[in-house]
PDB file of C-alpha atoms and ligand atoms in Angstrom:
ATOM      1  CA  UNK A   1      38.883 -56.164 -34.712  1.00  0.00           C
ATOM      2  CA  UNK A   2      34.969 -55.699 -34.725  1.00  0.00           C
ATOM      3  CA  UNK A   3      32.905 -56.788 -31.610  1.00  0.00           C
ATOM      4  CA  UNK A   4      29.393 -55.604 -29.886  1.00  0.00           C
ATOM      5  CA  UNK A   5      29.606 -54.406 -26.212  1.00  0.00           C
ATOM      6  CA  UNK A   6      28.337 -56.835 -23.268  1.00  0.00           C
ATOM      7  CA  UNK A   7      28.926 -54.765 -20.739  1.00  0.00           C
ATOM      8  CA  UNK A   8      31.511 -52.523 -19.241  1.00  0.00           C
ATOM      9  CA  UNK A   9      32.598 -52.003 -15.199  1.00  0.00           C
ATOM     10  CA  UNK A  10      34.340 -49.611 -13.422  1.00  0.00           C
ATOM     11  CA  UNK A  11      38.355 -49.971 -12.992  1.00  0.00           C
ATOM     12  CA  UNK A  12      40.608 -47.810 -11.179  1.00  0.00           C
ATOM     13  CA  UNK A  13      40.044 -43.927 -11.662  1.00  0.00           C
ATOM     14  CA  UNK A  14      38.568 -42.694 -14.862  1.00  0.00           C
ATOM     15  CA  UNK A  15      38.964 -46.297 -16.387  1.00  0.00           C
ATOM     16  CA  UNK A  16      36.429 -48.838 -17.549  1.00  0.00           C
ATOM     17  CA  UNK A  17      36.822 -52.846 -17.965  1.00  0.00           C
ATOM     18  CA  UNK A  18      35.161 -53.430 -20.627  1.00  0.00           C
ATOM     19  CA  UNK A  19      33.483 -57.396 -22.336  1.00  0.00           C
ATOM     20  CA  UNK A  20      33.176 -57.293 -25.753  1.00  0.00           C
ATOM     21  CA  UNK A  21      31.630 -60.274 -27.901  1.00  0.00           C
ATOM     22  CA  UNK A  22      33.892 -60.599 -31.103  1.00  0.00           C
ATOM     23  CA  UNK A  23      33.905 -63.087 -34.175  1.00  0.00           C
ATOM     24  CA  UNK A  24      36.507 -64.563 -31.579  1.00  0.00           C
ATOM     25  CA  UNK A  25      34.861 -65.019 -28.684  1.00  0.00           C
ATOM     26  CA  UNK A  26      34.597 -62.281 -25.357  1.00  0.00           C
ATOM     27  CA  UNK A  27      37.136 -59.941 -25.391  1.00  0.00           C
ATOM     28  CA  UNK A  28      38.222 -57.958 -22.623  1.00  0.00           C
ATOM     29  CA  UNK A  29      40.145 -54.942 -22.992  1.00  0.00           C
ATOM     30  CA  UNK A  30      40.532 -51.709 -20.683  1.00  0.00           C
ATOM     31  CA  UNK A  31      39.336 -47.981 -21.762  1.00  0.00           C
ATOM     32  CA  UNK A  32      41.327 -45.277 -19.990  1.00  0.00           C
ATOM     33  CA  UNK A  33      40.088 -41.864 -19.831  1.00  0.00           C
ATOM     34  CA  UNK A  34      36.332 -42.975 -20.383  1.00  0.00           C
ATOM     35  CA  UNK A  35      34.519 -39.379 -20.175  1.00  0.00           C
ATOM     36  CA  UNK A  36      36.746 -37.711 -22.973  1.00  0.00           C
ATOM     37  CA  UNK A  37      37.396 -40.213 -25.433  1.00  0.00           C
ATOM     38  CA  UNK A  38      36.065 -43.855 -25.153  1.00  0.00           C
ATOM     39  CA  UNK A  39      32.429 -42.988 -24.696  1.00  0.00           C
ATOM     40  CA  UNK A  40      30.978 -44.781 -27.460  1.00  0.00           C
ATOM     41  CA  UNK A  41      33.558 -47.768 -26.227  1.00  0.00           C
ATOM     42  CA  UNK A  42      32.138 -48.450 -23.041  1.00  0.00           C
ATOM     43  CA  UNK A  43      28.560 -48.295 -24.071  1.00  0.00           C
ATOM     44  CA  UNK A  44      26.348 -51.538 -23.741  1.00  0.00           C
ATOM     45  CA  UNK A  45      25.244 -53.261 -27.517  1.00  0.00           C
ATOM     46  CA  UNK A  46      27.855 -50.566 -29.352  1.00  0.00           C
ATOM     47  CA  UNK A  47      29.180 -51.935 -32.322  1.00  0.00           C
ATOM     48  CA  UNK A  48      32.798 -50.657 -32.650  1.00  0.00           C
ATOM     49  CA  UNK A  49      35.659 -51.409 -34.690  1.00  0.00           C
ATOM     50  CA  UNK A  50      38.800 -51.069 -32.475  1.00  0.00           C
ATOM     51  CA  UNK A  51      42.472 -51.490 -31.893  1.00  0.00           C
ATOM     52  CA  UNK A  52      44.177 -52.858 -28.645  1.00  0.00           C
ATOM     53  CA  UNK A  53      47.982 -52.698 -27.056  1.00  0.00           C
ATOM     54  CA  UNK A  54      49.536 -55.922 -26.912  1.00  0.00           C
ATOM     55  CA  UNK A  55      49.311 -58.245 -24.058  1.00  0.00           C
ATOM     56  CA  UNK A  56      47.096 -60.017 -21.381  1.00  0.00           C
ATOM     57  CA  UNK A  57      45.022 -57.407 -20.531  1.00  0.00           C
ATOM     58  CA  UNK A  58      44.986 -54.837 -23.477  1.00  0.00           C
ATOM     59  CA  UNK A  59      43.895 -51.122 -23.701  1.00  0.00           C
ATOM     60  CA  UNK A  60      42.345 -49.686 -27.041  1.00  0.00           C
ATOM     61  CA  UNK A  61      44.076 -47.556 -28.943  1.00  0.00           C
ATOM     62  CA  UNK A  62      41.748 -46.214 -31.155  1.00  0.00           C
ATOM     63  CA  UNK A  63      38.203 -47.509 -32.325  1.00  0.00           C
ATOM     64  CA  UNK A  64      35.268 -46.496 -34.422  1.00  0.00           C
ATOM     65  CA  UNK A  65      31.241 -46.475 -33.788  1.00  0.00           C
ATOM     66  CA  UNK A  66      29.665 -48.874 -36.331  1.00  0.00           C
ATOM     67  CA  UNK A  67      26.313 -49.027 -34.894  1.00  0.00           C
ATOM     68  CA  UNK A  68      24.520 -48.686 -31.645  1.00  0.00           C
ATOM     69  CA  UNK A  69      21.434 -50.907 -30.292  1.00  0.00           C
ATOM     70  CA  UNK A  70      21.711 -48.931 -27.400  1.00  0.00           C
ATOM     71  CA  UNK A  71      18.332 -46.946 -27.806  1.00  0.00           C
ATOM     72  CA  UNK A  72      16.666 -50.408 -27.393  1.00  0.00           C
ATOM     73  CA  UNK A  73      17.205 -49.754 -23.606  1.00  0.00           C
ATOM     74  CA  UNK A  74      14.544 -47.118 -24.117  1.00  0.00           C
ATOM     75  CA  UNK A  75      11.968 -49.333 -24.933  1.00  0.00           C
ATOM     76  CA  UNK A  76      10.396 -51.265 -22.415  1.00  0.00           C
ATOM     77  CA  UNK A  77       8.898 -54.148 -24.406  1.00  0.00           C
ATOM     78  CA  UNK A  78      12.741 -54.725 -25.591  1.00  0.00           C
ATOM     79  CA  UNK A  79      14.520 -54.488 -22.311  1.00  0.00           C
ATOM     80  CA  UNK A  80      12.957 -57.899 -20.641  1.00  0.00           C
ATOM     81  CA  UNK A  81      14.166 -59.061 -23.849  1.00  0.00           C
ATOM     82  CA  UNK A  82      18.091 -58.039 -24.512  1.00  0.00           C
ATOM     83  CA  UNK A  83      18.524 -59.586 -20.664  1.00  0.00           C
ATOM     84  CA  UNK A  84      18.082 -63.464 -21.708  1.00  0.00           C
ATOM     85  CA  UNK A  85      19.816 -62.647 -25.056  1.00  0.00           C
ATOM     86  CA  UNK A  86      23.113 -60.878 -23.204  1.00  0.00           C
ATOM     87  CA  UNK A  87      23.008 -64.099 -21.248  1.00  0.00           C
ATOM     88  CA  UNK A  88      23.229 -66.525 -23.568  1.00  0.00           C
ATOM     89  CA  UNK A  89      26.085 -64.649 -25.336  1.00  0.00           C
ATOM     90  CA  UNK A  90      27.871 -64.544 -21.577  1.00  0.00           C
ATOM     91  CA  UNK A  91      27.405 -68.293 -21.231  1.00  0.00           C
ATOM     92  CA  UNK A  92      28.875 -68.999 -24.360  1.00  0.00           C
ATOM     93  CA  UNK A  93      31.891 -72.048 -24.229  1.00  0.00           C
ATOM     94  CA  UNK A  94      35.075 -70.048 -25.042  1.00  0.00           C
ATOM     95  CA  UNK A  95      35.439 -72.830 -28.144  1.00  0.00           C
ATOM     96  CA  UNK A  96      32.120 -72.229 -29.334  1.00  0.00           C
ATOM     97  CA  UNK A  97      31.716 -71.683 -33.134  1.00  0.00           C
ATOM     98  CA  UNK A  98      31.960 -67.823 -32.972  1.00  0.00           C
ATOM     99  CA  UNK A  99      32.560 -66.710 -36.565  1.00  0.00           C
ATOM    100  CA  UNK A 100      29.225 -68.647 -36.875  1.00  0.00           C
ATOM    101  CA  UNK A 101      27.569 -66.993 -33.563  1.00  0.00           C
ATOM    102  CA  UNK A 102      28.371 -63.427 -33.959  1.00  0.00           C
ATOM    103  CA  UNK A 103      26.570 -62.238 -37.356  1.00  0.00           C
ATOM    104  CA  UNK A 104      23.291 -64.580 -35.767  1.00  0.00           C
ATOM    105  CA  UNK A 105      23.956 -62.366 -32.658  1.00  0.00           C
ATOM    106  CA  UNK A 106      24.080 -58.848 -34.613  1.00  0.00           C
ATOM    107  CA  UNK A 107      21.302 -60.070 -36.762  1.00  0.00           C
ATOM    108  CA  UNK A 108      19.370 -60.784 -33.931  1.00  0.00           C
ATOM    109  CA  UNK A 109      20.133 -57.364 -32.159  1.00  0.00           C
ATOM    110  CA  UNK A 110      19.210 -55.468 -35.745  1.00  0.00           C
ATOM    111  CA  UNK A 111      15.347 -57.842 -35.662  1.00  0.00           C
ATOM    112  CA  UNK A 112      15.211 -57.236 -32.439  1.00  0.00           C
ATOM    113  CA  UNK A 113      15.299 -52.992 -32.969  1.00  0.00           C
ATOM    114  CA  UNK A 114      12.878 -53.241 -35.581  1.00  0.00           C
ATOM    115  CA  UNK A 115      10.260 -55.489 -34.608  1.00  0.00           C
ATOM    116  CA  UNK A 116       7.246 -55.165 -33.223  1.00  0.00           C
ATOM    117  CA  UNK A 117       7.155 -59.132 -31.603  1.00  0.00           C
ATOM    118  CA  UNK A 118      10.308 -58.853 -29.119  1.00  0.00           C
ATOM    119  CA  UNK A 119       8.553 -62.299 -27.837  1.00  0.00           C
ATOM    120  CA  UNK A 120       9.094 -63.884 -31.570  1.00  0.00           C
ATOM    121  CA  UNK A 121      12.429 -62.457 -31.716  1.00  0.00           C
ATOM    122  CA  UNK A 122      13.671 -63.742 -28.434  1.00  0.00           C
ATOM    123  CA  UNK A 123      12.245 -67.145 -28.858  1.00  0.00           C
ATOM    124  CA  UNK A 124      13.283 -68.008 -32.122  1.00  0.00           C
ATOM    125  CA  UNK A 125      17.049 -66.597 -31.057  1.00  0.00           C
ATOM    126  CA  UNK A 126      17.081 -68.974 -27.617  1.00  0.00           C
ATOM    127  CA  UNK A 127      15.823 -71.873 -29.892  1.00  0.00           C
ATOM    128  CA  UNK A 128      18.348 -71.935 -32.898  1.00  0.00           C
ATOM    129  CA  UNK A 129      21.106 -70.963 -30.241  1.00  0.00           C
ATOM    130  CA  UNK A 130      20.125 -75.000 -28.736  1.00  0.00           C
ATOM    131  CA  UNK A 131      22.739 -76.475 -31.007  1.00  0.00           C
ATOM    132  CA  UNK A 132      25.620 -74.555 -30.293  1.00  0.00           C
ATOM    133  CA  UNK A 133      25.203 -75.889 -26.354  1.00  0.00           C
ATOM    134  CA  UNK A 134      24.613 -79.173 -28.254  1.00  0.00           C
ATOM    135  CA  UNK A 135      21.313 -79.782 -26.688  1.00  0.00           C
ATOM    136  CA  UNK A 136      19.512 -79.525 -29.952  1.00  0.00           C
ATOM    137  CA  UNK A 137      16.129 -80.939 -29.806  1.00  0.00           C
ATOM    138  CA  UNK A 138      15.511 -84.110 -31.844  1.00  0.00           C
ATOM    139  CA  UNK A 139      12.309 -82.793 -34.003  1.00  0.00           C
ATOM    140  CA  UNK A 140      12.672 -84.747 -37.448  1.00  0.00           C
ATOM    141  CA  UNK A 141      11.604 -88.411 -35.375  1.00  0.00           C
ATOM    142  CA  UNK A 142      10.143 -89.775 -31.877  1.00  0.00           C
ATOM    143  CA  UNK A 143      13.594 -89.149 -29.601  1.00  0.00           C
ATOM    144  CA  UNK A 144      12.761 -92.998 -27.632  1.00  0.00           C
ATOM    145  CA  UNK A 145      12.121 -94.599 -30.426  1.00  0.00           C
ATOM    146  CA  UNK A 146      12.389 -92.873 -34.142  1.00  0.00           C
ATOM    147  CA  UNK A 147       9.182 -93.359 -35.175  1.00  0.00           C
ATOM    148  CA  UNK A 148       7.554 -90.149 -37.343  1.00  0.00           C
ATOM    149  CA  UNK A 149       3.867 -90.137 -36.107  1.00  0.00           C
ATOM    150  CA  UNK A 150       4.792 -87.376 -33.981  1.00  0.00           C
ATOM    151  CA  UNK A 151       1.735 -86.370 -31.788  1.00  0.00           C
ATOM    152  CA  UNK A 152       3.881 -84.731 -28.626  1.00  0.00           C
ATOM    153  CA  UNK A 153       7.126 -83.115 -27.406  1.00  0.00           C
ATOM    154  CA  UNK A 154       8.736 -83.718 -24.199  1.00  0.00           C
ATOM    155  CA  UNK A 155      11.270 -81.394 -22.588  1.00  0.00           C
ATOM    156  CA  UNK A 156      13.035 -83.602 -20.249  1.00  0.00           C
ATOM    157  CA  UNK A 157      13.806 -86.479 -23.141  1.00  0.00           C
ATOM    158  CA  UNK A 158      14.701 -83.663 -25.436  1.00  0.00           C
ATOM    159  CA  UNK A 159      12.479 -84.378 -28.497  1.00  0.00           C
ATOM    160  CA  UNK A 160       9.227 -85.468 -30.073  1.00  0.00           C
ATOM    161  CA  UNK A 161       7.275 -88.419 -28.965  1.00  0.00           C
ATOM    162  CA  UNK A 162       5.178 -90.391 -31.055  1.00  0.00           C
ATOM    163  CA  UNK A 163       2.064 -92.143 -30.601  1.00  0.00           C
ATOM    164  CA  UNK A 164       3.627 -95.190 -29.180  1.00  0.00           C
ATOM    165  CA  UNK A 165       5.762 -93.350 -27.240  1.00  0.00           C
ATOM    166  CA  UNK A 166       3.545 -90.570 -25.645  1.00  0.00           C
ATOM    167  CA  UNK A 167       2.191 -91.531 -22.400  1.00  0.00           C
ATOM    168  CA  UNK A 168       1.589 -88.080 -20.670  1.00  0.00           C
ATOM    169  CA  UNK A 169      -1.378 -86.406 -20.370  1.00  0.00           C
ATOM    170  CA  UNK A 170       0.240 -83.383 -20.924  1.00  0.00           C
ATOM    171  CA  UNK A 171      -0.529 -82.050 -24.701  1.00  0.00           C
ATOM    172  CA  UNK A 172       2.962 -80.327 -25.904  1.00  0.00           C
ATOM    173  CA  UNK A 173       2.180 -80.730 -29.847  1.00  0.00           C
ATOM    174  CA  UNK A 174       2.030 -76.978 -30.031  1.00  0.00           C
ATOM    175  CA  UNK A 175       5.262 -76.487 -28.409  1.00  0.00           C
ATOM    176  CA  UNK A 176       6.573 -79.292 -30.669  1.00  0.00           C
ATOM    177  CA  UNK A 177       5.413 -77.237 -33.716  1.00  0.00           C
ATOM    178  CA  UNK A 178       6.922 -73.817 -32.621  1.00  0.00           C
ATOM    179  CA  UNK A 179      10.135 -75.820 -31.811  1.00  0.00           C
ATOM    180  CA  UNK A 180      10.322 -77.039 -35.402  1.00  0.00           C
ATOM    181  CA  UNK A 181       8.977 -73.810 -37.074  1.00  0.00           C
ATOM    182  CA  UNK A 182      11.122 -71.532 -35.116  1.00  0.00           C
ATOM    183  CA  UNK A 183      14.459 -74.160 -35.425  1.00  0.00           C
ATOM    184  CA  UNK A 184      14.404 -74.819 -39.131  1.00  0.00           C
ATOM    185  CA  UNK A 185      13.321 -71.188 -39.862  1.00  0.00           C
ATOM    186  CA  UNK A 186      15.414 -69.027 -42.389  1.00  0.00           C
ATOM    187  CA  UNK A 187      16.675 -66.112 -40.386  1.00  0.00           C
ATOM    188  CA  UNK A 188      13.730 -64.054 -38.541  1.00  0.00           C
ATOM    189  CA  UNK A 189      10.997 -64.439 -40.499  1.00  0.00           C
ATOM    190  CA  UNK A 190       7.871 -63.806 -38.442  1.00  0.00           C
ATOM    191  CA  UNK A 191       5.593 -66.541 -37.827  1.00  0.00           C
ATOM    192  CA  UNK A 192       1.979 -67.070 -36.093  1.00  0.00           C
ATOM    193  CA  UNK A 193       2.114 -69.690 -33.498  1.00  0.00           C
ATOM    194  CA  UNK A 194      -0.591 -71.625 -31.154  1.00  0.00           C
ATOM    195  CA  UNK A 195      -0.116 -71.195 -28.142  1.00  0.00           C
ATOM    196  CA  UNK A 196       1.058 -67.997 -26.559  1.00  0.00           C
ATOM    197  CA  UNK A 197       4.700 -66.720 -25.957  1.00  0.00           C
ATOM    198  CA  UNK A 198       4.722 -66.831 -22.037  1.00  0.00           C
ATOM    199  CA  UNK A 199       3.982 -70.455 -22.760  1.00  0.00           C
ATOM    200  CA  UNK A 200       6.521 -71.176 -25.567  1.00  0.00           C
ATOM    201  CA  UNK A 201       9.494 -68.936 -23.568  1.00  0.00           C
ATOM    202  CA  UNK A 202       8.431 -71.173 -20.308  1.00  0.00           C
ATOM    203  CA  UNK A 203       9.406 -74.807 -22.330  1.00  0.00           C
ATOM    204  CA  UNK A 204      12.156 -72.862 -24.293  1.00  0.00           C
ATOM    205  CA  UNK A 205      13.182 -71.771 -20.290  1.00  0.00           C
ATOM    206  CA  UNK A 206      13.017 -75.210 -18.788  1.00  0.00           C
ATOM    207  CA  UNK A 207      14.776 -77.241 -21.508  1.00  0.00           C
ATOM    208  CA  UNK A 208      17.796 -74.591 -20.948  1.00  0.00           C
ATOM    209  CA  UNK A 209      17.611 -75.503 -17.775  1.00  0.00           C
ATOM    210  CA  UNK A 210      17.482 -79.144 -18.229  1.00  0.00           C
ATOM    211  CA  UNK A 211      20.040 -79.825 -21.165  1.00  0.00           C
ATOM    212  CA  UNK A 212      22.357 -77.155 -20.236  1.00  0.00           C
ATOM    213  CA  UNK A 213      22.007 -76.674 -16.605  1.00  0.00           C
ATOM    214  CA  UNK A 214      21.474 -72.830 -17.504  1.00  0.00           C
ATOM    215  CA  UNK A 215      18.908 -70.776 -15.782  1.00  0.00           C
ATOM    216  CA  UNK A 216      18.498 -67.663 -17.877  1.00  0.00           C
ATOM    217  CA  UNK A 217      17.762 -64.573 -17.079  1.00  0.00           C
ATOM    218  CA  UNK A 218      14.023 -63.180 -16.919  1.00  0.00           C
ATOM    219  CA  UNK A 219      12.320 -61.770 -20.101  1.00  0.00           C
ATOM    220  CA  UNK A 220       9.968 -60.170 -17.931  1.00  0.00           C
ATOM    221  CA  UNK A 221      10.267 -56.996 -16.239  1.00  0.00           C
TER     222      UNK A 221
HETATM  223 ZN1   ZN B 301       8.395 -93.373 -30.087  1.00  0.00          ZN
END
């Protein structure tokens, strides 16, 4: 089995519980003997390969380092940023379309080490993971009313407004377009927005909130 370390804890003497997120969902399986041989187990964003003992609780047997993100805790800029991604992953439904979620999640780990927008990275991850807590935004039509002379986005209906629709005098039609860019964007691929990321992370923040009742953790340090 392959997954990417969430975290580990402390468990009796010499011992670590450790979460893993797998193509299957969280895993969590015990490390004994952490200091001489399960090192590279118990270490947070490690991507191992591993074997467990059968039953409710299992130990590894034996695993394998495939990759670590770990160095990103190095990084200040990146830090703020692994905290509301690690989240999401943790809040995931236990029936949630993993074998879908978990390459996303290790592609977003791998953008996330090389880029030099942690912002962009982070925004465009919370935004396409929407849909699997089925709160996607509606962004194709108005949301009240399905007309397509979009001209604002609210938050608390979920979707763009149109010209009949809009009554606020709040202007959120470049939220609305870093929504849509950002949702229906292939992978990572970096794109200039206009309005500034505090902004952007602030709606992407509250319509968590909102639609999923989820209050994520703080990008910033
Ligand atoms: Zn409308």
């Amino acid at each position: 089995m392959e997954g990417i370390v969430i975290k580990s804890i402390e468990y009796k003497e010499k011992s670590k519980l450790v979460y893993l997120y797998t193509p299957f969902g969280m895993k969590s399986v015990k490390a004994l003997d952490v200091q001489k041989t399960k090192l590279g187990f118990v270490t947070t964003l490690n991507q191992v390969e591993f074997q467990i003992s059968q039953g409710k609780l299992p130990t590894v047997l034996e695993y394998t380092l495939k990759k670590s993100f770990y160095s990103m805790y190095q990084n200040m800029d990146k830090i703020g940023v692994l905290a509301p991604i690690l989240d999401v992953i943790s809040h995931l439904e236990e029936d949630a379309n993993h074998t879908r979620i978990y390459p996303f999640f290790l592609e977003a780990l791998t953008e996330l080490e090389n880029t030099e927008h942690p912002l962009f990275v982070l925004s465009i991850f919370l935004i396409k993971m929407l849909s699997v807590f089925g709160i996607k935004p509606e962004l194709k039509s108005c949301v009240l009313c399905s007309r397509t002379s979009i001209v604002n986005f609210s938050i608390s209906n979920g979707g763009a407004l149109c010209d009949h629709c809009s009554t606020s005098n709040e202007n959120n039609l470049a939220i609305y377009e870093a929504f849509k860019a950002f949702y229906y964007n292939k992978g990572f691929e970096f794109k200039e927005i206009k309005i500034s990321y505090p902004t952007l992370l602030e709606a992407i923040y509250s319509y968590y909130l909102l639609h999923a009742n989820l209050k994520l953790k703080s990008y910033k340090l």
